[in-house]
Amino acid sequence: MSRYLAADLQKLAAYVPGEQPQDKRYIKLNTNENPYYPSERAVNAVTETEVKNLRLYSDPDSKKLIAAIAENFGLSEKNVVVGNGSDEILAFSFRAFGQNGACFPDVTYGFYKVFADMFGVEKEILPLTAEFKINASDYFHKDKLVVIANPNAQTGIVLPLSQIEKIVENNRNGVVLVDEAYVDFGGESAAELTKKHENLVVVQTFSKSRSLAGARVGFAVASEALIDDLNRVRNSFNPYNVNRLSALVACEAMKDKSYFQDSVKKVVAVREFVKQELEKRGFFVLGSCANFLMAKSDKIGGEELYLALKESGVLVRHFKDERIKDFVRVSIGTKEDMEFFLQKTDEILRRRS
Ligand code: PMP
C-alpha cells in the first residue's frame, strides 16, 4: 500500500473472489459458474466482422440488449439498465441509494459489505434465523437501502415473493434491492412487482443461468425513475460499460429461451441428485433453489473437507465466517463432475474412519 492511497481505502477489506487457479485442471465447483456452454446462438454471434468492429465504441445505451431484456420481462426499455456484471449494478445501487445506510443479512453475498465500505454507506447487518432464513419483518421501516439476495447467496434459500412485497411496502422511504443472481434455478422473480412499486430494484445476471460469467453482463429492472438514477451513476462512471461482444452474446442468449430453459432444468436435476447423495452420506444440506448446495458433515470440518477435495482436484468454496464455517459450498457441475466430487468425498471420509 502506498502512502498516496485515500485514507478510507486504506482500511477497506476488498472482496475476495473464489479461486480461479491456473496451475492445474480442477473440477471447478467453487464460483457457481454454469457447467454448460452458452447458447449456440450466442456463440455464433461473435463473427469476424464483429471482432473487427471492436475499433468502435459500444452503444452507450445498449439498445438491442436492453430491448431483448425488456421483451423477456414484458417491460418497457425505460425500465432496464445493463451493467458490466451485476456486481457493477450493485455498486451503482449502493452509490445511488445508500445515503441513509444499507441493511442486509449476516450470511449473504460478501460484496454488499465491500460496496458499503467503498462508498461510505453505513451498514446494518441483520442475522438470519437459526435455520438460515430471512425474517421479513426485520426489514420493515428501515427507510434505507435494503438488499436481499433471493435465493440468498451462500444458503440458496428462497424468500417467498409475498414476503419480498411486504418488505417493499414497509420501506417506502428506502429502495429495496432484490439480487436475483440465482433466481432462475428455482426462485420466483420480483421483476413483475417493479410495475407497481416505485422503490423496488430487481437485479439479475447472465453469469449463472445463461452461462456467460466471463462476458460480464448484468442488469436491473425497476421503475423508470430508479433506472434514470442508476443511469446517472453509470454515465458518470463509464457510459460504455458493456462491451460490444458481450452485449451481442448476451442479447442472443436472452432470445434463446429454449436453450436457457433446458440448461437450467439440467442444473436443477443434478442439484437434487447431489443433495440426496450427500444426505445418504450423512451430510446436512440446506434446501437450495440456486445452482449450488451448502453442505455440512458431522465427520469432517468445512475447511478440512475443502482442502482435501482441492488436493484431489476438486475445488469447492469454504467461508471462514463463524456461522457457515462448518459448511462447504458446492456449485452444481455436470452429472459427471458431481459423480467425481462424490467419489472423492467418499474417499476422503473413508480415509478418516
Ligand atoms: N449477486 C450474487 C448473489 C452473486 O453470488 C454474484 C456472483 N458471485 C453476483 C451478484 C455477481 O455476479 P456477476 O457480477 O457475475 O453478474
Short mmCIF file of C-alpha atoms and ligand atoms in Angstrom, two decimals:
data_model
loop_
_atom_site.label_atom_id
_atom_site.label_comp_id
_atom_site.label_asym_id
_atom_site.label_seq_id
_atom_site.Cartn_x
_atom_site.Cartn_y
_atom_site.Cartn_z
CA MET A 1 0.00 0.00 0.00
CA SER A 2 1.38 3.40 -0.90
CA ARG A 3 1.15 6.50 1.24
CA TYR A 4 -0.87 8.09 -1.55
CA LEU A 5 -3.89 5.82 -1.12
CA ALA A 6 -7.02 7.58 0.21
CA ALA A 7 -7.30 7.13 3.96
CA ASP A 8 -10.72 5.44 3.86
CA LEU A 9 -9.49 2.93 1.27
CA GLN A 10 -6.51 2.01 3.41
CA LYS A 11 -8.96 0.41 5.82
CA LEU A 12 -11.11 -1.22 3.16
CA ALA A 13 -11.18 -5.04 3.10
CA ALA A 14 -11.62 -5.77 -0.60
CA TYR A 15 -13.87 -8.54 -1.85
CA VAL A 16 -12.09 -11.86 -2.27
CA PRO A 17 -13.43 -13.77 -5.27
CA GLY A 18 -13.36 -17.57 -5.42
CA GLU A 19 -10.12 -19.02 -6.71
CA GLN A 20 -9.56 -19.26 -10.47
CA PRO A 21 -6.35 -21.30 -10.33
CA GLN A 22 -4.32 -21.64 -13.50
CA ASP A 23 -1.81 -24.21 -12.18
CA LYS A 24 -3.67 -27.42 -12.95
CA ARG A 25 -7.07 -28.60 -14.11
CA TYR A 26 -9.62 -28.81 -11.36
CA ILE A 27 -13.24 -29.79 -11.38
CA LYS A 28 -14.36 -26.24 -10.62
CA LEU A 29 -17.27 -26.20 -8.23
CA ASN A 30 -16.35 -23.01 -6.36
CA THR A 31 -17.74 -19.95 -8.15
CA ASN A 32 -21.23 -21.01 -9.18
CA GLU A 33 -20.47 -20.95 -12.88
CA ASN A 34 -22.69 -22.89 -15.25
CA PRO A 35 -21.11 -26.16 -16.46
CA TYR A 36 -22.80 -25.93 -19.86
CA TYR A 37 -21.69 -23.75 -22.76
CA PRO A 38 -23.62 -20.61 -23.62
CA SER A 39 -26.35 -20.91 -26.26
CA GLU A 40 -25.08 -21.73 -29.73
CA ARG A 41 -26.87 -18.61 -30.99
CA ALA A 42 -24.81 -16.52 -28.60
CA VAL A 43 -21.56 -18.21 -29.60
CA ASN A 44 -22.26 -17.73 -33.31
CA ALA A 45 -22.95 -14.03 -32.83
CA VAL A 46 -19.22 -13.38 -32.48
CA THR A 47 -18.24 -13.16 -36.14
CA GLU A 48 -15.00 -11.84 -37.59
CA THR A 49 -16.82 -8.67 -38.62
CA GLU A 50 -17.98 -8.11 -35.06
CA VAL A 51 -14.45 -8.56 -33.77
CA LYS A 52 -13.23 -6.03 -36.34
CA ASN A 53 -15.95 -3.67 -35.17
CA LEU A 54 -14.19 -3.53 -31.81
CA ARG A 55 -12.47 -0.46 -33.23
CA LEU A 56 -15.76 1.31 -32.46
CA TYR A 57 -17.09 2.09 -29.01
CA SER A 58 -20.04 0.08 -27.83
CA ASP A 59 -23.56 1.54 -27.85
CA PRO A 60 -23.71 3.65 -24.65
CA ASP A 61 -27.44 2.91 -24.47
CA SER A 62 -27.03 -0.86 -25.14
CA LYS A 63 -30.29 -0.55 -27.09
CA LYS A 64 -30.50 -4.05 -28.60
CA LEU A 65 -29.58 -5.81 -25.39
CA ILE A 66 -31.98 -3.71 -23.35
CA ALA A 67 -34.75 -4.38 -25.87
CA ALA A 68 -34.18 -8.15 -25.54
CA ILE A 69 -34.28 -7.95 -21.73
CA ALA A 70 -37.37 -5.72 -21.71
CA GLU A 71 -39.14 -8.09 -24.07
CA ASN A 72 -38.28 -11.06 -21.87
CA PHE A 73 -39.86 -9.42 -18.82
CA GLY A 74 -42.76 -7.70 -20.61
CA LEU A 75 -41.40 -4.32 -19.52
CA SER A 76 -40.55 -1.12 -21.32
CA GLU A 77 -36.95 -0.39 -22.30
CA LYS A 78 -37.08 2.52 -19.89
CA ASN A 79 -37.31 0.01 -17.06
CA VAL A 80 -33.95 -1.66 -17.75
CA VAL A 81 -30.30 -0.78 -17.19
CA VAL A 82 -27.34 -3.03 -18.01
CA GLY A 83 -24.01 -3.37 -16.28
CA ASN A 84 -20.58 -4.92 -16.52
CA GLY A 85 -21.73 -7.89 -14.49
CA SER A 86 -24.47 -7.49 -11.92
CA ASP A 87 -21.69 -6.53 -9.49
CA GLU A 88 -21.48 -3.21 -11.29
CA ILE A 89 -25.23 -2.65 -10.98
CA LEU A 90 -24.96 -3.46 -7.27
CA ALA A 91 -22.14 -0.94 -6.93
CA PHE A 92 -24.19 1.73 -8.73
CA SER A 93 -27.13 0.98 -6.43
CA PHE A 94 -25.11 1.37 -3.23
CA ARG A 95 -23.77 4.66 -4.58
CA ALA A 96 -27.18 5.88 -5.77
CA PHE A 97 -29.47 4.77 -2.94
CA GLY A 98 -27.24 4.27 0.11
CA GLN A 99 -27.26 7.75 1.58
CA ASN A 100 -29.31 6.70 4.63
CA GLY A 101 -27.35 3.49 5.01
CA ALA A 102 -27.95 -0.07 3.85
CA CYS A 103 -29.09 -3.23 5.60
CA PHE A 104 -28.68 -6.85 4.63
CA PRO A 105 -28.36 -10.27 6.29
CA ASP A 106 -25.27 -11.54 8.13
CA VAL A 107 -25.00 -14.53 5.80
CA THR A 108 -25.28 -13.32 2.23
CA TYR A 109 -23.23 -12.16 -0.75
CA GLY A 110 -19.93 -10.84 0.65
CA PHE A 111 -19.73 -7.98 -1.81
CA TYR A 112 -22.55 -5.98 -0.14
CA LYS A 113 -20.31 -5.20 2.80
CA VAL A 114 -17.48 -4.15 0.50
CA PHE A 115 -19.68 -1.87 -1.61
CA ALA A 116 -20.99 -0.23 1.56
CA ASP A 117 -17.45 0.39 2.80
CA MET A 118 -16.24 1.53 -0.61
CA PHE A 119 -18.97 4.17 -0.92
CA GLY A 120 -19.09 5.23 2.73
CA VAL A 121 -22.55 3.72 3.22
CA GLU A 122 -23.35 2.87 6.82
CA LYS A 123 -24.26 -0.79 7.13
CA GLU A 124 -26.73 -2.55 9.37
CA ILE A 125 -26.28 -6.30 9.36
CA LEU A 126 -29.28 -8.37 10.43
CA PRO A 127 -28.86 -12.02 11.45
CA LEU A 128 -30.67 -14.77 9.60
CA THR A 129 -32.73 -17.11 11.80
CA ALA A 130 -31.15 -20.29 13.21
CA GLU A 131 -32.43 -22.07 10.07
CA PHE A 132 -30.62 -19.50 7.89
CA LYS A 133 -33.89 -17.86 6.86
CA ILE A 134 -34.75 -14.20 6.43
CA ASN A 135 -37.40 -12.89 8.77
CA ALA A 136 -39.13 -10.32 6.54
CA SER A 137 -40.36 -8.10 9.35
CA ASP A 138 -36.76 -7.50 10.49
CA TYR A 139 -36.50 -5.35 7.36
CA PHE A 140 -39.65 -3.27 7.87
CA HIS A 141 -39.41 0.52 8.32
CA LYS A 142 -35.68 0.65 7.82
CA ASP A 143 -36.13 3.55 5.39
CA LYS A 144 -32.73 2.91 3.92
CA LEU A 145 -31.38 0.69 1.16
CA VAL A 146 -32.48 -2.89 1.89
CA VAL A 147 -30.52 -5.54 -0.01
CA ILE A 148 -31.84 -9.08 -0.20
CA ALA A 149 -30.35 -11.81 -2.36
CA ASN A 150 -33.19 -14.13 -3.37
CA PRO A 151 -32.38 -17.02 -3.42
CA ASN A 152 -29.88 -15.96 -0.79
CA ALA A 153 -26.20 -16.31 -1.53
CA GLN A 154 -24.31 -18.99 0.38
CA THR A 155 -27.56 -20.63 1.56
CA GLY A 156 -29.63 -20.97 -1.63
CA ILE A 157 -32.74 -20.47 0.50
CA VAL A 158 -35.65 -18.60 -1.05
CA LEU A 159 -37.81 -15.90 0.49
CA PRO A 160 -41.38 -16.12 -0.90
CA LEU A 161 -42.41 -13.26 -3.17
CA SER A 162 -45.23 -12.30 -0.81
CA GLN A 163 -42.59 -11.60 1.87
CA ILE A 164 -40.47 -9.58 -0.54
CA GLU A 165 -43.52 -7.49 -1.37
CA LYS A 166 -44.18 -6.87 2.34
CA ILE A 167 -40.62 -5.60 2.75
CA VAL A 168 -41.11 -3.29 -0.23
CA GLU A 169 -44.44 -1.99 1.11
CA ASN A 170 -42.95 -1.36 4.54
CA ASN A 171 -39.96 0.64 3.29
CA ARG A 172 -41.47 3.39 1.24
CA ASN A 173 -38.67 5.79 2.18
CA GLY A 174 -35.93 3.48 1.00
CA VAL A 175 -35.10 1.40 -2.04
CA VAL A 176 -35.40 -2.37 -1.75
CA LEU A 177 -32.92 -4.17 -3.98
CA VAL A 178 -33.58 -7.83 -4.70
CA ASP A 179 -30.50 -9.55 -6.09
CA GLU A 180 -31.77 -12.41 -8.21
CA ALA A 181 -28.46 -13.79 -9.44
CA TYR A 182 -29.74 -17.34 -8.80
CA VAL A 183 -33.48 -16.91 -9.30
CA ASP A 184 -33.75 -18.99 -12.48
CA PHE A 185 -32.76 -22.17 -10.63
CA GLY A 186 -35.93 -22.27 -8.56
CA GLY A 187 -36.87 -18.87 -7.18
CA GLU A 188 -39.71 -16.61 -8.21
CA SER A 189 -38.69 -13.29 -9.72
CA ALA A 190 -39.92 -10.00 -8.29
CA ALA A 191 -39.48 -8.35 -11.72
CA GLU A 192 -43.24 -8.11 -12.26
CA LEU A 193 -43.61 -6.26 -8.94
CA THR A 194 -41.47 -3.40 -10.27
CA LYS A 195 -44.55 -2.39 -12.31
CA LYS A 196 -46.40 -1.43 -9.15
CA HIS A 197 -43.68 -0.48 -6.65
CA GLU A 198 -41.58 2.59 -7.34
CA ASN A 199 -39.00 1.66 -4.66
CA LEU A 200 -38.06 -1.82 -5.91
CA VAL A 201 -34.95 -2.69 -7.95
CA VAL A 202 -34.53 -6.25 -9.22
CA VAL A 203 -31.02 -7.22 -10.29
CA GLN A 204 -30.18 -10.25 -12.43
CA THR A 205 -27.14 -11.59 -14.23
CA PHE A 206 -26.18 -13.50 -17.36
CA SER A 207 -23.36 -15.16 -15.39
CA LYS A 208 -25.23 -18.13 -13.94
CA SER A 209 -28.32 -19.38 -15.76
CA ARG A 210 -27.13 -18.10 -19.15
CA SER A 211 -23.54 -19.40 -18.85
CA LEU A 212 -21.88 -16.03 -19.52
CA ALA A 213 -19.87 -15.33 -16.35
CA GLY A 214 -16.85 -14.33 -18.43
CA ALA A 215 -18.83 -11.89 -20.57
CA ARG A 216 -19.66 -9.77 -17.51
CA VAL A 217 -23.25 -8.73 -18.15
CA GLY A 218 -25.88 -7.99 -15.53
CA PHE A 219 -28.96 -5.84 -15.44
CA ALA A 220 -31.59 -4.24 -13.26
CA VAL A 221 -35.28 -3.74 -13.83
CA ALA A 222 -37.15 -1.07 -11.91
CA SER A 223 -39.41 1.96 -12.24
CA GLU A 224 -38.34 4.47 -14.86
CA ALA A 225 -37.24 6.95 -12.17
CA LEU A 226 -34.94 4.44 -10.43
CA ILE A 227 -33.46 3.38 -13.78
CA ASP A 228 -32.79 7.07 -14.54
CA ASP A 229 -30.96 7.32 -11.22
CA LEU A 230 -28.82 4.28 -11.99
CA ASN A 231 -28.05 5.68 -15.45
CA ARG A 232 -26.96 8.92 -13.86
CA VAL A 233 -24.34 6.98 -11.88
CA ARG A 234 -23.45 4.78 -14.85
CA ASN A 235 -22.96 7.76 -17.16
CA SER A 236 -20.83 9.46 -14.53
CA PHE A 237 -18.58 6.43 -14.33
CA ASN A 238 -18.41 4.56 -17.64
CA PRO A 239 -21.07 5.08 -20.33
CA TYR A 240 -19.56 2.23 -22.40
CA ASN A 241 -19.79 -0.18 -19.51
CA VAL A 242 -20.95 -3.18 -21.57
CA ASN A 243 -18.52 -4.03 -24.36
CA ARG A 244 -19.66 -4.76 -27.92
CA LEU A 245 -19.07 -8.52 -27.90
CA SER A 246 -20.63 -9.09 -24.52
CA ALA A 247 -23.72 -7.08 -25.47
CA LEU A 248 -24.04 -9.18 -28.61
CA VAL A 249 -23.74 -12.59 -26.93
CA ALA A 250 -25.99 -11.59 -24.05
CA CYS A 251 -28.65 -10.36 -26.45
CA GLU A 252 -28.69 -13.68 -28.30
CA ALA A 253 -28.57 -15.67 -25.06
CA MET A 254 -31.64 -13.80 -23.81
CA LYS A 255 -33.53 -14.56 -27.01
CA ASP A 256 -32.65 -18.29 -26.95
CA LYS A 257 -35.27 -19.19 -24.39
CA SER A 258 -35.47 -22.91 -25.06
CA TYR A 259 -31.72 -23.43 -24.60
CA PHE A 260 -31.87 -21.43 -21.38
CA GLN A 261 -34.77 -23.50 -20.05
CA ASP A 262 -33.06 -26.77 -20.93
CA SER A 263 -29.77 -25.93 -19.26
CA VAL A 264 -31.50 -24.63 -16.12
CA LYS A 265 -33.54 -27.86 -15.97
CA LYS A 266 -30.37 -29.94 -16.18
CA VAL A 267 -28.65 -27.99 -13.39
CA VAL A 268 -31.70 -28.32 -11.13
CA ALA A 269 -31.96 -32.09 -11.74
CA VAL A 270 -28.27 -32.59 -10.92
CA ARG A 271 -28.61 -30.40 -7.81
CA GLU A 272 -31.40 -32.58 -6.46
CA PHE A 273 -29.41 -35.74 -7.24
CA VAL A 274 -26.34 -34.40 -5.39
CA LYS A 275 -28.42 -33.25 -2.42
CA GLN A 276 -29.84 -36.76 -1.99
CA GLU A 277 -26.42 -38.36 -2.41
CA LEU A 278 -24.87 -36.06 0.21
CA GLU A 279 -27.73 -36.75 2.61
CA LYS A 280 -27.22 -40.50 2.14
CA ARG A 281 -23.65 -39.87 3.31
CA GLY A 282 -24.86 -38.15 6.46
CA PHE A 283 -24.40 -34.53 5.32
CA PHE A 284 -26.75 -31.80 6.44
CA VAL A 285 -27.68 -29.92 3.26
CA LEU A 286 -29.61 -26.66 3.10
CA GLY A 287 -32.62 -26.71 0.75
CA SER A 288 -31.27 -24.76 -2.21
CA CYS A 289 -33.10 -23.08 -5.07
CA ALA A 290 -29.79 -21.95 -6.59
CA ASN A 291 -27.02 -23.64 -8.61
CA PHE A 292 -25.07 -24.61 -5.51
CA LEU A 293 -25.52 -26.56 -2.29
CA MET A 294 -24.33 -25.73 1.22
CA ALA A 295 -23.42 -28.96 2.94
CA LYS A 296 -22.01 -29.83 6.34
CA SER A 297 -20.63 -33.15 7.52
CA ASP A 298 -20.51 -34.35 11.11
CA LYS A 299 -17.38 -36.33 10.23
CA ILE A 300 -15.15 -33.60 8.82
CA GLY A 301 -14.89 -29.82 9.21
CA GLY A 302 -15.65 -27.47 6.32
CA GLU A 303 -12.12 -26.21 5.85
CA GLU A 304 -10.63 -29.68 6.11
CA LEU A 305 -13.02 -31.06 3.50
CA TYR A 306 -12.32 -28.11 1.19
CA LEU A 307 -8.55 -28.68 1.46
CA ALA A 308 -8.82 -32.44 0.99
CA LEU A 309 -11.05 -32.01 -2.07
CA LYS A 310 -8.64 -29.47 -3.51
CA GLU A 311 -5.84 -31.98 -3.08
CA SER A 312 -7.99 -34.46 -5.04
CA GLY A 313 -8.55 -31.99 -7.88
CA VAL A 314 -11.99 -30.69 -6.88
CA LEU A 315 -12.45 -27.03 -5.97
CA VAL A 316 -15.34 -26.12 -3.70
CA ARG A 317 -15.77 -22.94 -1.65
CA HIS A 318 -15.21 -22.59 2.06
CA PHE A 319 -16.07 -19.47 4.04
CA LYS A 320 -14.43 -18.69 7.35
CA ASP A 321 -17.45 -16.74 8.67
CA GLU A 322 -18.45 -18.15 12.05
CA ARG A 323 -21.99 -19.19 11.11
CA ILE A 324 -21.06 -21.12 7.99
CA LYS A 325 -17.52 -22.28 8.67
CA ASP A 326 -18.59 -25.92 9.08
CA PHE A 327 -20.07 -25.99 5.57
CA VAL A 328 -18.66 -26.23 2.09
CA ARG A 329 -20.46 -24.60 -0.80
CA VAL A 330 -20.55 -26.82 -3.85
CA SER A 331 -21.53 -25.40 -7.23
CA ILE A 332 -23.52 -27.71 -9.46
CA GLY A 333 -21.46 -29.03 -12.35
CA THR A 334 -22.31 -31.70 -14.91
CA LYS A 335 -23.52 -35.08 -13.63
CA GLU A 336 -20.02 -36.46 -14.34
CA ASP A 337 -18.35 -33.62 -12.38
CA MET A 338 -20.64 -34.26 -9.45
CA GLU A 339 -20.09 -38.02 -9.51
CA PHE A 340 -16.35 -37.35 -9.37
CA PHE A 341 -16.91 -34.95 -6.44
CA LEU A 342 -18.97 -37.58 -4.60
CA GLN A 343 -16.37 -40.26 -5.26
CA LYS A 344 -13.58 -38.04 -3.92
CA THR A 345 -15.72 -37.12 -0.91
CA ASP A 346 -16.23 -40.83 -0.20
CA GLU A 347 -12.50 -41.47 -0.40
CA ILE A 348 -11.77 -38.60 1.99
CA LEU A 349 -14.38 -39.76 4.50
CA ARG A 350 -13.15 -43.37 4.24
CA ARG A 351 -9.57 -42.32 4.97
CA ARG A 352 -10.76 -40.69 8.18
CA SER A 353 -12.80 -43.60 9.55
N1 PMP B 1 -25.04 -11.45 -6.68
C1 PMP B 1 -24.81 -12.63 -6.11
C2 PMP B 1 -25.68 -13.08 -5.01
C3 PMP B 1 -23.72 -13.41 -6.54
O1 PMP B 1 -23.45 -14.56 -5.95
C4 PMP B 1 -22.93 -12.94 -7.61
C5 PMP B 1 -21.79 -13.74 -8.17
N2 PMP B 1 -20.87 -14.22 -7.35
C6 PMP B 1 -23.22 -11.70 -8.15
C7 PMP B 1 -24.30 -10.99 -7.68
C8 PMP B 1 -22.38 -11.08 -9.22
O2 PMP B 1 -22.46 -11.72 -10.42
P1 PMP B 1 -21.96 -11.07 -11.76
O3 PMP B 1 -21.19 -9.81 -11.44
O4 PMP B 1 -21.15 -12.12 -12.41
O5 PMP B 1 -23.21 -10.75 -12.52
#
